[in-house]
Coordinates of C-alpha atoms in Angstrom, one line a residue:
M1 CA -19.3 -7.6 26.9
L2 CA -20.5 -8.4 23.4
L3 CA -18.9 -6.2 20.7
E4 CA -17.1 -4.2 23.4
K5 CA -14.7 -2.5 21.0
E6 CA -17.6 -1.3 18.7
R7 CA -19.6 -0.1 21.7
I8 CA -16.7 2.0 23.0
E9 CA -16.1 3.5 19.6
I10 CA -19.7 4.4 19.2
V11 CA -19.9 6.1 22.6
E12 CA -16.8 8.2 21.8
T13 CA -18.0 9.1 18.3
C14 CA -21.5 10.1 19.5
K15 CA -19.9 12.8 21.7
K16 CA -18.1 14.1 18.6
L17 CA -21.5 14.6 16.9
V18 CA -22.1 17.3 19.4
T19 CA -18.6 18.7 19.9
H20 CA -18.0 18.9 16.2
G21 CA -21.3 20.7 15.6
L22 CA -23.1 17.9 13.7
T23 CA -26.1 17.7 15.9
V24 CA -27.7 19.0 19.1
G25 CA -29.1 17.2 22.1
T26 CA -29.6 13.5 21.4
G27 CA -30.2 14.0 17.7
G28 CA -28.7 11.6 15.1
N29 CA -27.4 8.1 15.6
I30 CA -24.4 5.9 14.8
S31 CA -23.9 2.2 14.1
I32 CA -21.2 -0.3 13.3
F33 CA -21.8 -3.7 11.6
N34 CA -19.6 -6.6 12.6
R35 CA -19.8 -8.7 9.4
E36 CA -18.1 -11.7 10.9
Q37 CA -20.7 -12.1 13.7
Q38 CA -23.5 -10.6 11.7
L39 CA -24.4 -8.2 14.5
I40 CA -25.1 -4.4 14.6
A41 CA -24.0 -2.2 17.4
I42 CA -26.2 1.0 17.4
S43 CA -26.6 4.0 19.7
P44 CA -29.7 4.0 22.0
S45 CA -32.8 6.1 21.7
G46 CA -32.9 9.3 23.6
V47 CA -29.8 8.9 25.8
D48 CA -27.6 11.9 26.4
Y49 CA -24.4 11.2 24.5
F50 CA -22.2 12.5 27.4
D51 CA -23.9 10.2 29.9
A52 CA -23.9 7.1 27.6
K53 CA -21.7 4.1 28.6
P54 CA -20.7 1.1 26.4
E55 CA -23.4 -1.0 28.0
D56 CA -26.0 1.5 26.7
I57 CA -25.1 0.6 23.1
V58 CA -27.6 -1.8 21.7
I59 CA -26.6 -5.0 19.9
M60 CA -29.0 -6.3 17.3
D61 CA -29.1 -9.2 14.9
M62 CA -29.9 -9.0 11.2
Q63 CA -33.5 -9.9 11.9
G64 CA -33.9 -6.7 13.9
K65 CA -33.9 -8.4 17.3
C66 CA -32.2 -6.8 20.3
I67 CA -29.9 -9.5 21.7
D68 CA -27.8 -7.5 24.2
S69 CA -29.0 -4.3 25.7
I70 CA -30.4 -2.4 28.7
R71 CA -31.8 0.2 26.3
K72 CA -34.0 0.6 23.3
P73 CA -32.2 1.0 20.0
S74 CA -32.3 4.2 18.0
S75 CA -35.7 4.7 16.3
E76 CA -33.8 4.8 13.0
W77 CA -32.3 1.3 13.3
S78 CA -34.0 0.1 10.2
M79 CA -32.3 2.9 8.2
H80 CA -28.9 1.5 9.3
K81 CA -29.8 -2.2 8.8
I82 CA -31.0 -1.7 5.2
F83 CA -27.4 -0.7 4.2
Y84 CA -25.8 -3.6 5.9
D85 CA -28.3 -5.9 4.3
R86 CA -27.8 -4.6 0.7
R87 CA -24.3 -3.1 0.5
D88 CA -21.1 -5.0 1.3
D89 CA -18.9 -1.9 1.3
L90 CA -20.4 -0.2 4.3
N91 CA -19.7 -1.3 7.9
A92 CA -20.5 2.0 9.7
I93 CA -23.3 4.5 9.4
V94 CA -23.5 8.0 10.8
H95 CA -26.7 10.0 10.8
T96 CA -26.5 13.7 11.8
H97 CA -28.8 16.7 12.1
S98 CA -26.0 19.1 10.9
T99 CA -27.2 22.6 10.2
Y100 CA -26.2 23.3 6.7
C101 CA -27.0 19.9 5.3
T102 CA -30.4 20.1 6.9
A103 CA -31.0 23.5 5.5
I104 CA -30.4 22.2 2.0
A105 CA -32.5 19.2 2.7
T106 CA -35.3 21.4 3.9
L107 CA -35.2 23.1 0.5
R108 CA -35.5 19.5 -1.0
Q109 CA -32.4 20.2 -3.0
S110 CA -29.3 18.0 -3.6
L111 CA -25.8 19.2 -2.8
P112 CA -24.0 19.7 -6.1
A113 CA -20.3 19.6 -6.8
S114 CA -19.7 23.2 -5.8
N115 CA -16.6 22.0 -3.9
Y116 CA -14.3 19.2 -4.8
L117 CA -14.7 17.7 -1.4
V118 CA -18.2 16.6 -2.3
A119 CA -16.3 13.7 -3.9
F120 CA -16.2 12.1 -0.5
S121 CA -19.8 11.2 -1.3
G122 CA -19.7 10.9 -5.1
K123 CA -20.3 13.4 -7.8
D124 CA -23.0 15.0 -5.7
V125 CA -25.2 14.3 -2.6
R126 CA -28.7 13.5 -3.5
C127 CA -31.8 14.5 -1.4
T128 CA -34.5 11.9 -0.6
E129 CA -38.2 12.4 -0.8
Y130 CA -39.6 13.2 2.7
Q131 CA -40.5 10.3 4.9
T132 CA -41.4 10.1 8.5
F133 CA -38.5 9.3 10.8
G134 CA -38.1 5.8 12.1
T135 CA -40.1 4.2 9.3
Q136 CA -39.2 1.6 6.7
E137 CA -40.2 4.1 4.1
L138 CA -37.4 6.4 5.2
A139 CA -35.0 3.5 5.2
E140 CA -35.9 2.6 1.6
S141 CA -35.8 6.2 0.5
A142 CA -32.3 6.7 2.0
F143 CA -31.0 3.6 0.4
E144 CA -32.3 4.4 -3.0
S145 CA -31.0 7.9 -3.0
M146 CA -27.5 6.8 -1.8
V147 CA -26.9 4.2 -4.6
D148 CA -23.3 4.8 -5.8
R149 CA -22.8 7.4 -3.1
R150 CA -21.5 7.5 0.5
A151 CA -23.8 10.3 1.7
V152 CA -27.4 11.3 1.3
L153 CA -29.5 14.2 2.4
L154 CA -32.8 13.3 4.2
A155 CA -35.5 15.7 3.3
N156 CA -36.4 18.1 6.1
H157 CA -34.3 16.0 8.4
G158 CA -30.5 15.7 8.1
L159 CA -27.6 13.8 6.6
L160 CA -26.6 10.1 6.5
T161 CA -23.2 8.8 5.6
G162 CA -21.6 5.4 5.3
A163 CA -18.1 3.9 4.9
G164 CA -16.0 0.8 5.6
D165 CA -15.3 2.0 9.2
L166 CA -16.7 4.5 11.7
D167 CA -13.8 7.0 11.4
A168 CA -14.3 7.2 7.6
A169 CA -18.1 7.6 7.9
F170 CA -17.7 10.3 10.5
N171 CA -15.1 12.1 8.3
I172 CA -17.5 12.0 5.4
A173 CA -20.2 13.6 7.5
E174 CA -17.8 16.4 8.5
Q175 CA -16.6 17.0 5.0
I176 CA -20.1 17.1 3.5
E177 CA -21.4 19.5 6.2
H178 CA -18.3 21.7 5.4
C179 CA -19.3 21.6 1.7
A180 CA -22.9 22.3 2.5
K181 CA -21.9 25.4 4.5
I182 CA -19.7 26.7 1.7
H183 CA -22.5 26.1 -0.8
C184 CA -25.1 27.9 1.3
I185 CA -22.8 30.9 1.8
A186 CA -21.8 31.1 -1.9
A187 CA -25.4 30.8 -3.0
S188 CA -26.3 33.8 -0.8
F189 CA -23.9 35.9 -3.0
G190 CA -24.6 34.4 -6.4
K191 CA -24.8 31.2 -8.3
P192 CA -22.1 28.7 -7.3
V193 CA -20.0 27.3 -10.2
I194 CA -20.4 23.5 -10.3
L195 CA -17.5 21.2 -11.1
S196 CA -17.9 18.8 -14.0
D197 CA -18.6 15.1 -13.7
D198 CA -15.3 14.5 -15.3
E199 CA -13.5 16.5 -12.6
M200 CA -15.4 14.8 -9.9
A201 CA -14.4 11.4 -11.3
I202 CA -10.8 12.5 -11.1
M203 CA -11.4 13.6 -7.5
A204 CA -12.9 10.2 -6.6
R205 CA -9.9 8.4 -8.0
K206 CA -7.5 10.7 -6.0
F207 CA -9.4 10.2 -2.8
K208 CA -8.9 6.4 -3.1
T209 CA -5.2 7.0 -2.4
Y210 CA -5.5 10.0 -0.1
G211 CA -3.8 9.9 3.3
Q212 CA -0.9 7.8 4.6
P213 CA -0.3 4.2 3.7
I214 CA -0.8 1.6 6.4
K215 CA 2.6 0.2 7.5
N216 CA 3.0 -3.3 9.0
N217 CA 5.4 -3.4 11.9

């Protein structure tokens, strides 16, 4: 099976979108880019995540052609492809309909640095202008608003994150939704205090060495 490892990883992570509270139903989508083969593995359109099998994951080339699939790709495939075309630091994209991020995006607001964990994205998380789902206009808007960031709020829609691998991209999605929840709750009591750009730059440096080093056996 072409890109079997990537397909299995996407199937398992799509289930986590629901079990971790980052979407409902078949909302959202996930992809992995195999740079060596120049192929994208992406979740299919409208398939229940708990029924999906590896063969349901769609394989596309960088011209947007489906080359191995029994399904249609996610309607948002162009929003994934644009990042693989234009950024060499992202090999996985996670798009969620997470509640608190979507609430902020519905207000057409960005998520400021009200919590240091926002640094998983950058110094803040910008919000796009509204564009219809599944369009090239949405892809362009997402890309432009995520320059120098690893997450972006999609106006009246949801959240998109990217990283070097799928585990990291999913972690960013979880962390940013956590920060969005804290921000919404804090804003209901008063005006959240925003961390400075200098402090967020320190956080960004710290996050580069966060976690356990990889040991070679």
